[in-house]
XYZ file of C-alpha atoms in Angstrom:
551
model
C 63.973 229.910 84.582
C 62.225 230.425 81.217
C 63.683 227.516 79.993
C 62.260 225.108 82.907
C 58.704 227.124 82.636
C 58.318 226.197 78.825
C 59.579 222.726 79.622
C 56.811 221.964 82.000
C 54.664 223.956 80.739
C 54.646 221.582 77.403
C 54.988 218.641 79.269
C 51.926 219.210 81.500
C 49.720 220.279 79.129
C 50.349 217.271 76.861
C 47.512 214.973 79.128
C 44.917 217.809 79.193
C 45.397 217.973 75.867
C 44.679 214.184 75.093
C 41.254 214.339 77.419
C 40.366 216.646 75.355
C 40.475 215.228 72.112
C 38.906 211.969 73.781
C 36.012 213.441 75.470
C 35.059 216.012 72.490
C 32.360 213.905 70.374
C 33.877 215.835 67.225
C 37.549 215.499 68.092
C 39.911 218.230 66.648
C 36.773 220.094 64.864
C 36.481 221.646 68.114
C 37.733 224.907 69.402
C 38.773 224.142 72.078
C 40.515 220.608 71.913
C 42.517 222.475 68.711
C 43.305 225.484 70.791
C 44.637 223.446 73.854
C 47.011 221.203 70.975
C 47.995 224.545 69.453
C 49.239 225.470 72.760
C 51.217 222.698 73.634
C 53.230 222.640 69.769
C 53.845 226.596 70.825
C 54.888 225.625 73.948
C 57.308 223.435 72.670
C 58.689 225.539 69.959
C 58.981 228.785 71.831
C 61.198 225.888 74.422
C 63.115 225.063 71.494
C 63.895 228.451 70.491
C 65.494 229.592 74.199
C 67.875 226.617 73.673
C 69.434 228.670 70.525
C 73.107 230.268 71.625
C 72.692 233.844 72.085
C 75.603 236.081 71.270
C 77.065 238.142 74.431
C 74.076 236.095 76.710
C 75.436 237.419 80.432
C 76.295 234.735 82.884
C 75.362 235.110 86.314
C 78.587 236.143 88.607
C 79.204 237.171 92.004
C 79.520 241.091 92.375
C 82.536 241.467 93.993
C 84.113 239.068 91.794
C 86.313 240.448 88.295
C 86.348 238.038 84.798
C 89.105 236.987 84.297
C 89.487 238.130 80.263
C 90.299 235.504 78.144
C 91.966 235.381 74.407
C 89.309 232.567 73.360
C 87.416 232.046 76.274
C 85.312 229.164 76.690
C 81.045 229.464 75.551
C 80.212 226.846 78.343
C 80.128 229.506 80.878
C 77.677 231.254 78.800
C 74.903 227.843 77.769
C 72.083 227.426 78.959
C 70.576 224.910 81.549
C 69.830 222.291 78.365
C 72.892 223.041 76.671
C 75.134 221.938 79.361
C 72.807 218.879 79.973
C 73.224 217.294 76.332
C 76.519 219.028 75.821
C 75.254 220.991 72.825
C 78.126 224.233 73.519
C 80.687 221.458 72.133
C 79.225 221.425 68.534
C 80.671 224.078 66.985
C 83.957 222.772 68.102
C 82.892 219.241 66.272
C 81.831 220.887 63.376
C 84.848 222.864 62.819
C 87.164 219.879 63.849
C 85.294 217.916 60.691
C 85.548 220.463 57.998
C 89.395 221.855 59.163
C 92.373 220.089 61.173
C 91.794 221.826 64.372
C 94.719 223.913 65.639
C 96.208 225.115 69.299
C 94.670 228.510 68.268
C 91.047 227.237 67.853
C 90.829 225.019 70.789
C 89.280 227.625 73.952
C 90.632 228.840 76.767
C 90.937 226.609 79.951
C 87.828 227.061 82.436
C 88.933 229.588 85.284
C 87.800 226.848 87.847
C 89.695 224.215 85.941
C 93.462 226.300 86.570
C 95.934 224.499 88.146
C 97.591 227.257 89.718
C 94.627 228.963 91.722
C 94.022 225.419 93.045
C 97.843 225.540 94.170
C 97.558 228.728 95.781
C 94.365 227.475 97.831
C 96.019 224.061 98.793
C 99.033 225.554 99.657
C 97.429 228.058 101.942
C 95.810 225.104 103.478
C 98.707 223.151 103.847
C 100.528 226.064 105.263
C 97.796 226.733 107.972
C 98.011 222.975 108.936
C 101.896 223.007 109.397
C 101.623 226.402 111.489
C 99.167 224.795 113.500
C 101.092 222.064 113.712
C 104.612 223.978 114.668
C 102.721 226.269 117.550
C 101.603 222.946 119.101
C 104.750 221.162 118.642
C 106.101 224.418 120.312
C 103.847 224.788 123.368
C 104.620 220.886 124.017
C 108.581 221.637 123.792
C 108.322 224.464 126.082
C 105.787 222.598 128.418
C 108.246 219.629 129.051
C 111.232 221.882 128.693
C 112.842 220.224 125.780
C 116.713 220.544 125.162
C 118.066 220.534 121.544
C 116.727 219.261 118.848
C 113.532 220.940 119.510
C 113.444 222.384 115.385
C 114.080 218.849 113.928
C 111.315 217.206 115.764
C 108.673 219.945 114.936
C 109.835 219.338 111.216
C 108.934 215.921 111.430
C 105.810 216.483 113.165
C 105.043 218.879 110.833
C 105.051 216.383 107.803
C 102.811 214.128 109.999
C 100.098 216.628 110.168
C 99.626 216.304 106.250
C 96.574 215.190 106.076
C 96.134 213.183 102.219
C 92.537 212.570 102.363
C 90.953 216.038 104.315
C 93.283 218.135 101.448
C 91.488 215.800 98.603
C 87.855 216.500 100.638
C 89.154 220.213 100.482
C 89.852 220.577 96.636
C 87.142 218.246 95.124
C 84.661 217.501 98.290
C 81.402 219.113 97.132
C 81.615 219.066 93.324
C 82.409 215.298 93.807
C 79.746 214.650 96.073
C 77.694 216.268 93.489
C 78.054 213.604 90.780
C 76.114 211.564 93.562
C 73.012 213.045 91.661
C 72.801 212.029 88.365
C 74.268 208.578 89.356
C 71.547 208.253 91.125
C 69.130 209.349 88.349
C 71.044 207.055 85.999
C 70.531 203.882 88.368
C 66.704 205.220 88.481
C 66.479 205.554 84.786
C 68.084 202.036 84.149
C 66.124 199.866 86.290
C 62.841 201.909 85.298
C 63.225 200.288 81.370
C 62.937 196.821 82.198
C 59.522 197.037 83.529
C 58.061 198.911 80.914
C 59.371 196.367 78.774
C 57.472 193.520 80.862
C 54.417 195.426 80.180
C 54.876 196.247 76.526
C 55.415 192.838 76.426
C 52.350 191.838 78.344
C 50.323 194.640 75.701
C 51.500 193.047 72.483
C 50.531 189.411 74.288
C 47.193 190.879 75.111
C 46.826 190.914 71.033
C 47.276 187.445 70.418
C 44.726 184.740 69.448
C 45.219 182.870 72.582
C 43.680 186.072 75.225
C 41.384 186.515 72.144
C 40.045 183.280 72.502
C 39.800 183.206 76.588
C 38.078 186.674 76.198
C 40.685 188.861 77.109
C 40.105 192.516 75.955
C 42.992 193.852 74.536
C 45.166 196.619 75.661
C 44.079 200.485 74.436
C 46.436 202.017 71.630
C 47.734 204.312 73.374
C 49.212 202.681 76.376
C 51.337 200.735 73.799
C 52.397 204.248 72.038
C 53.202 205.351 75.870
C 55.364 201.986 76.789
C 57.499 202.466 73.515
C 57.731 206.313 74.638
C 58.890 205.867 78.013
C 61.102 202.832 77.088
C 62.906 205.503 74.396
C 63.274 208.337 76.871
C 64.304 206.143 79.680
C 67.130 204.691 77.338
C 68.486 208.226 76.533
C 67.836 209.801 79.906
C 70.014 207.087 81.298
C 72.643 208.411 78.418
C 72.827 211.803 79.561
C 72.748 211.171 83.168
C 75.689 208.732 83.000
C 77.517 211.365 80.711
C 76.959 214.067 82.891
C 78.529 212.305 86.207
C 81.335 210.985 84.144
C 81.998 214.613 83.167
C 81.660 215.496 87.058
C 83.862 212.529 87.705
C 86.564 213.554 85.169
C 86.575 217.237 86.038
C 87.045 216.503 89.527
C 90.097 213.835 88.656
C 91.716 216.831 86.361
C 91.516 218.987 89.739
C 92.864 216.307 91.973
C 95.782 215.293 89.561
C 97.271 218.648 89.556
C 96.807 218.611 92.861
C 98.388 215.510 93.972
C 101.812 216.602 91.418
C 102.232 220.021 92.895
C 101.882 218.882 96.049
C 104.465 215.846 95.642
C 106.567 218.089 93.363
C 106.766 220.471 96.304
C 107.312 217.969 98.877
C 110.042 216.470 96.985
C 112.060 220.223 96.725
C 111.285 220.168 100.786
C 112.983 216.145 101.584
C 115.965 215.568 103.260
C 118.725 213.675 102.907
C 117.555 210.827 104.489
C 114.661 210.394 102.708
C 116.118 211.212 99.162
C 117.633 207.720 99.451
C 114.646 206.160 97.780
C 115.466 207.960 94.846
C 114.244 209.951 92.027
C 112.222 206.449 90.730
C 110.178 206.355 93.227
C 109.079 210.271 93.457
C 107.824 209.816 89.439
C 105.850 206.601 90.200
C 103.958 208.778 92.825
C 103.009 211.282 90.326
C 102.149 208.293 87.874
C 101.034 205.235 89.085
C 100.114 205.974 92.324
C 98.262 209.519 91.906
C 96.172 207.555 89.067
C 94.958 204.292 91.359
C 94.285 207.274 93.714
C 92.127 208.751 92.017
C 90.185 205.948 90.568
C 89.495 204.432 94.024
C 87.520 207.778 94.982
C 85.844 207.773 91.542
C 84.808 204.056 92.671
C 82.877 205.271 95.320
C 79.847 206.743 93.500
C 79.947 203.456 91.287
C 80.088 200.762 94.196
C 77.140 202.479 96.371
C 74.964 202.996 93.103
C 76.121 198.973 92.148
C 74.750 197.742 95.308
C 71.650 199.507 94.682
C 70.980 198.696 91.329
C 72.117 194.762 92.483
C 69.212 195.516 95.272
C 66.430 196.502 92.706
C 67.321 193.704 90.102
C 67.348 191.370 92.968
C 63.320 192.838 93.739
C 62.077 192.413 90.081
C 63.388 188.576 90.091
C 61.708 188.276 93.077
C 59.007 189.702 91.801
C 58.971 187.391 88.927
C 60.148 183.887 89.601
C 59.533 184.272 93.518
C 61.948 182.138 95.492
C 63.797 180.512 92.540
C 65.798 184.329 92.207
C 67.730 182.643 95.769
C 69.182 179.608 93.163
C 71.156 182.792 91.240
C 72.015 184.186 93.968
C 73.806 180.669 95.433
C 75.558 180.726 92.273
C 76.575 184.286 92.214
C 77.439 184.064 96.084
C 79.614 181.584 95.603
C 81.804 182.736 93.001
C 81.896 186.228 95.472
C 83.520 184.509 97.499
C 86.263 182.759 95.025
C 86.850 186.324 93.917
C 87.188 187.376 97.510
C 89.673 185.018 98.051
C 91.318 185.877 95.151
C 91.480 189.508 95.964
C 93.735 188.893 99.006
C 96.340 187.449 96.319
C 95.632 190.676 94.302
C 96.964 193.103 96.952
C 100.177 191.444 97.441
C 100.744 190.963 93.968
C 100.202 194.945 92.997
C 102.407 195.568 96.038
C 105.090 193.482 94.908
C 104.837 194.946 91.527
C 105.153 198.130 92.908
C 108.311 197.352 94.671
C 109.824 195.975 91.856
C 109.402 198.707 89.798
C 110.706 201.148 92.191
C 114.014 199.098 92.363
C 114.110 198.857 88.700
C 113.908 202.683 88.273
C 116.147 203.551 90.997
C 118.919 202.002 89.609
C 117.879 203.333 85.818
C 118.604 206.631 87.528
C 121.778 205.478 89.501
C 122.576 204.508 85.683
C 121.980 207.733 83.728
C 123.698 209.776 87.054
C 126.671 207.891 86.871
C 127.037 207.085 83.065
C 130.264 208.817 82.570
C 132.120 206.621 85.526
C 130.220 203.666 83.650
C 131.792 204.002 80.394
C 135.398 205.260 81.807
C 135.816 201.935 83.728
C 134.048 199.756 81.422
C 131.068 198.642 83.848
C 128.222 198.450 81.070
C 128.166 194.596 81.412
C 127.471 194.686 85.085
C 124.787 197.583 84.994
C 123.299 194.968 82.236
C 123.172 192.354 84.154
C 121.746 194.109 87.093
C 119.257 196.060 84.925
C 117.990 192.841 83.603
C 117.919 190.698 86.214
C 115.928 193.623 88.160
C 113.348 193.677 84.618
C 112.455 190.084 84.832
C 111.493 190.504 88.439
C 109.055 193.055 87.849
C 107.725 191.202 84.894
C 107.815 187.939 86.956
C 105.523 190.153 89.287
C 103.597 191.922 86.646
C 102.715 188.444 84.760
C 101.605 186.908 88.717
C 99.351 189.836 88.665
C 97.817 189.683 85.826
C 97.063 185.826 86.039
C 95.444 186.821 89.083
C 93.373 189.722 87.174
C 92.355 186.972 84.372
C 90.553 184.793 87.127
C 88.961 187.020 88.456
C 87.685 188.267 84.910
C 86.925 184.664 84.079
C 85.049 184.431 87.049
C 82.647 187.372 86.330
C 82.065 186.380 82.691
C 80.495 182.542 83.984
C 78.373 184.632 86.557
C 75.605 186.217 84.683
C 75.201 182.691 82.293
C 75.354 180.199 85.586
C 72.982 182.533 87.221
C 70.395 182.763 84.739
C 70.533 178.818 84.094
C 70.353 177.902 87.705
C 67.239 180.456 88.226
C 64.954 179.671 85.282
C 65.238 175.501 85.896
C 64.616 175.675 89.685
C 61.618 178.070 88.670
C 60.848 175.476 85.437
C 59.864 173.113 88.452
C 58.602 175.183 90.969
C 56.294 177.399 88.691
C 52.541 177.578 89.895
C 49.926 177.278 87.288
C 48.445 180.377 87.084
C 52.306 181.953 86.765
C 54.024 180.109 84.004
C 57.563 180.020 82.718
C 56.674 181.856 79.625
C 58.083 184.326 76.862
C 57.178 187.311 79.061
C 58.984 186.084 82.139
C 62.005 184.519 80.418
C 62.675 187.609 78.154
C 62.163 189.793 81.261
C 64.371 187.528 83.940
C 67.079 187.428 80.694
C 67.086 191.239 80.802
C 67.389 191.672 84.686
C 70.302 188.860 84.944
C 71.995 191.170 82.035
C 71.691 194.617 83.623
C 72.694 192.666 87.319
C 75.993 191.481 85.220
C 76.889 195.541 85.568
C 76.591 195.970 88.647
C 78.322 193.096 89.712
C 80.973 193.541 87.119
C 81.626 196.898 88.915
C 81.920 195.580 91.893
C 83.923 192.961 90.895
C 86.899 195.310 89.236
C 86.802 197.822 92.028
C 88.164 194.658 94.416
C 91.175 194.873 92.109
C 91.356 198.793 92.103
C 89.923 199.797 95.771
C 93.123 196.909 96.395
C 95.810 198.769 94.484
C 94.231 202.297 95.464
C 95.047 201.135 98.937
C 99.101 200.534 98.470
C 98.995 203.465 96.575
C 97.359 205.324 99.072
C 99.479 204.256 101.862
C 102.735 204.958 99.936
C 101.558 208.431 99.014
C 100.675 209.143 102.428
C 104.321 207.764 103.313
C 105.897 210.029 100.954
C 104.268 212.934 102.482
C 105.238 211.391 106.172
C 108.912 211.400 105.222
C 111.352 213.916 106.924
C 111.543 217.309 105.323
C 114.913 219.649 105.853
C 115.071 221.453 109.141
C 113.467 224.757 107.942
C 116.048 226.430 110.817
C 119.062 225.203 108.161
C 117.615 226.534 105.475
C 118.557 230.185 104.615
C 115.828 232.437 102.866
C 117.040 235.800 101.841
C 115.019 238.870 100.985
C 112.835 239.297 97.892
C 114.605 242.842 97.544
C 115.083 243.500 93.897
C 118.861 245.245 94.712
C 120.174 242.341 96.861
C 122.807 240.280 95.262
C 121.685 236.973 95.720
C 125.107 235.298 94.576
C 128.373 237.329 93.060
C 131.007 235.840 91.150
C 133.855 237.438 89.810
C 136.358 236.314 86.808
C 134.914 232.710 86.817
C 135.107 230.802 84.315
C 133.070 227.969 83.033
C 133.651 224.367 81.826
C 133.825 220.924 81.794
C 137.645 220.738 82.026
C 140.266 223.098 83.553
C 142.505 225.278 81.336
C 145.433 222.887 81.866
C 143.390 219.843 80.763
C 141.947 221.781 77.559
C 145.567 222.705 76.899
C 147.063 219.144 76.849
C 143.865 217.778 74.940
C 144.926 220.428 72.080
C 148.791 219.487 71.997
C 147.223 216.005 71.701
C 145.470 216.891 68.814
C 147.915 218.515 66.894
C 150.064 215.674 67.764
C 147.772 213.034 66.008
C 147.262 214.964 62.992
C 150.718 215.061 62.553
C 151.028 211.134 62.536
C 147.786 211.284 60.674
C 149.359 213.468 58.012
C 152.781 211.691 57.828
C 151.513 208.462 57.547
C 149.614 209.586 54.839
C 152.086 210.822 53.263
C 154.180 207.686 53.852
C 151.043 205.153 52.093
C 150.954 208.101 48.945
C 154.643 207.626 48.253
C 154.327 203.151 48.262
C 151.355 203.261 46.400
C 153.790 205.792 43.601
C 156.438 203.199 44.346
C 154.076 200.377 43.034
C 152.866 202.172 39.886
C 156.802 203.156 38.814
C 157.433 198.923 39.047
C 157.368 196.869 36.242
């Protein structure tokens, strides 16, 4: 709290400070215009000294809650409110990483909240209350209608279609994502705010020409030039930090739901049957790939397509504001090649679909390959697993290279939006412009500067078609996998976590790849072919005598 008093309290006292100085006839040679700057620079420095790391500073913890100790534990748990903000806790890290090779042992200690396995534990527990749920209902419905056999298999099945994919993501990163809401929001804020102090730095330095000097124009005080460049700087690195902070949101809350998404399909894939094992071990590792990554970048699209629209909604109000009715000419242009890409984007789902398909079959018989290769090379099949292994590689890059075509128009597209926009606007508004309002350097550097800050929105909006599209499929096939039918749990014997149970007992095994009669022949073979080996040998030393005893 210290920290935010001195903030404000420098902050505030800044303008005081200024109508001070301006209304005292002898400026700073009064006391008390001196003594009101004097305590603004201590304000500032006595704020700059609380953001210094202090050694064993105590973090604020729940009371019924025990550290966890740590070898090297982390010091972000232990920074301040500013240090966090402009990720100042990291430098000692940087520094050490550019004066020595940094080493496992200097690197710090994982985060408690960051551990996969606490997150595991919680999941599962949630899971597990879900399928109990699940089997009491299925349960009370068997015994309702009086159901014959059968009764276990169908609650197993019902059980795996009570996983719920998107209320378990909502459950491990629900409020820290929705978090990250914040400072995209203060980013979008902080972003849109710097064009139009630009227009009216602009319109100061104009107000300095010859041209307003001449029609009487009084120019623009000092200061309110020093203030535009001011705000223009801190709204350019506000807009930094905020974006850095929700990306760090954003990527701590992906970390979370990856090892979330592989226990959970690592566990599921321990629990399928035989039915559902058909699809092979291929498809189960392009889950935890391909699949968990689209995943995850769809629900990271969310905060960026809500906080696209609305920055594409407040450059769409400064045109307006600006050229007036000639902004509707850009957005013709811009509307129209929406709608290309939205045609486009139909092609783009099938495409990743197919891809996906193809690179399922392709792995599944990779497998098939490396789980058979000792029946491969005993009957000689290498040139028909070659063939097949090929022909099944240029499908998927027949549907990889259709996909990316795809992916290039719609690129190309975007690239010819922002230029045809701006073109389109500033001639219709060349011959629409009133009088008093002309097409001049103010309005075409500011106009230039909206259309270039609307190209990121719409560029955002633009590659999320592509990824909300292959988040989708992989989506839907996740939440397939975790539909598929698990083993009867009534078939599956669990014995006792007693420490003096034997679990399995074997007595005077033994162990190999062969039998003893097959190890037994294979060494009478061997002695048999170093024999030949040694007489023939013998047989090429006594010709090669014969040839030097010859004339």
């Amino acid at each position: 709290m210290l920290l935010v008093f001195w903030l404000f309290t420098a902050l505030l006292s800044i303008f005081p400070t200024h109508t001070q100085i301006e209304l005292s006839p002898s400026g700073l040679s009064d006391p008390l215009p001196l003594l009101k700057l004097l305590f603004t620079v201590v304000a500032s420095i006595v704020f700059g000294l609380e953001n210094i790391p202090k050694p064993n500073r105590p973090s604020l913890t729940r009371p019924n809650i025990s550290k966890s100790i740590q070898p090297n534990p982390s010091p972000k748990p232990y920074a301040n409110l500013f240090s966090r903000f402009t990720f100042v806790w990291v430098l000692p890290l940087l520094n050490k990483g550019k004066k020595n090779t940094l080493r496992m042992d200097d690197i710090w200690s994982l985060h408690p909240s960051m551990l996969s396995y606490p997150l595991l534990l919680s999941t599962q527990a949630r899971i597990d209350a879900d399928e109990a749920v699940a089997r009491q209902k299925t349960q009370d419905l068997a015994e309702s209608k009086s159901a014959g056999p059968g009764t276990g298999e169908s609650a197993s099945r019902v059980m795996a279609y009570k996983i719920r994919l998107f209320s378990i993501l909502v459950y491990t990163i629900g409020w820290a994502y929705v978090s990250a809401a914040i400072p995209c929001l203060l980013f979008t804020i902080a972003t849109y705010i710097r064009p139009i102090l630009l227009s009216n730095l602009i319109a100061f330095m104009a107000s300095y020409t010859k041209a307003n000097t001449d029609k009487g124009v009084e120019p623009q005080p000092a200061w309110q030039g020093y203030g535009l460049m001011l705000g223009v700087l801190t709204t350019s690195v506000l807009s930094g930090l905020f974006l850095a902070q929700y990306e760090n949101i954003c990527f701590q809350c992906s970390i979370r739901a990856r090892g979330m998404f592989n226990s959970l399909i690592y566990r599921k894939a321990l629990r399928l049957s035989s039915t559902s094992k058909q699809e092979g071990m291929g498809s189960i590792v392009n889950h935890m790939s391909s699949d968990v990554d689209n995943v995850l970048e769809l629900f990271v699209l969310i905060h960026t397509l809500w906080s696209s629209i609305i920055g594409v909604v407040i450059a769409l109000v400064l045109l307006y504001q600006h050229v007036g009715y000639a902004m509707f000419a850009s957005l013709g242009v811009t509307f129209g090649i929406a709608v290309a890409g939205g045609l486009i984007s139909s092609m783009t789902g099938k495409a990743y679909s197919q891809m996906a398909t193809k690179n399922d079959q392709r792995m599944k018989l990779v497998n098939e390959l490396m789980d058979h290769i000792k029946s491969v090379k005993l009957y000689a099949w290498e040139r028909y697993f070659v063939r097949h292994l090929s022909e099944a590689r240029i499908k998927q890059l027949n549907a990889l290279r259709r996909f990316n075509i795809i992916i290039s128009i719609q690129v190309a597209l975007f690239n010819v939006t922002v230029p045809l926009s701006s073109f389109a606007m500033l001639t219709v508004y060349s011959y629409i412009a009133p009088p008093n309002a002309p097409l001049d350097l103010q309005r075409i550097i500011t106009c230039i500067i909206l259309l270039n800050m609307l190209g990121g929105p719409l560029s955002n909006i633009m590659n999320s078609i592509s990824s909300v599209i292959s988040g989708h499929v992989s989506y839907v096939r996740l939440r397939n996998f975790f539909k598929s039918e698990e083993i009867n749990p009534a078939n599956v014997e669990r014995l006792s976590d007693d420490e003096s149970s034997i679990a399995y007992k074997m007595k005077n095994g033994t162990f190999g790849w062969y039998s003893p009669e097959a190890i037994t022949e294979m060494e009478v073979k061997r002695e048999k072919e170093a024999k030949e080996a040694k007489e023939t040998e013998t047989v090429d030393a006594e010709r090669s005598d014969g040839r030097k005893e010859g004339p």
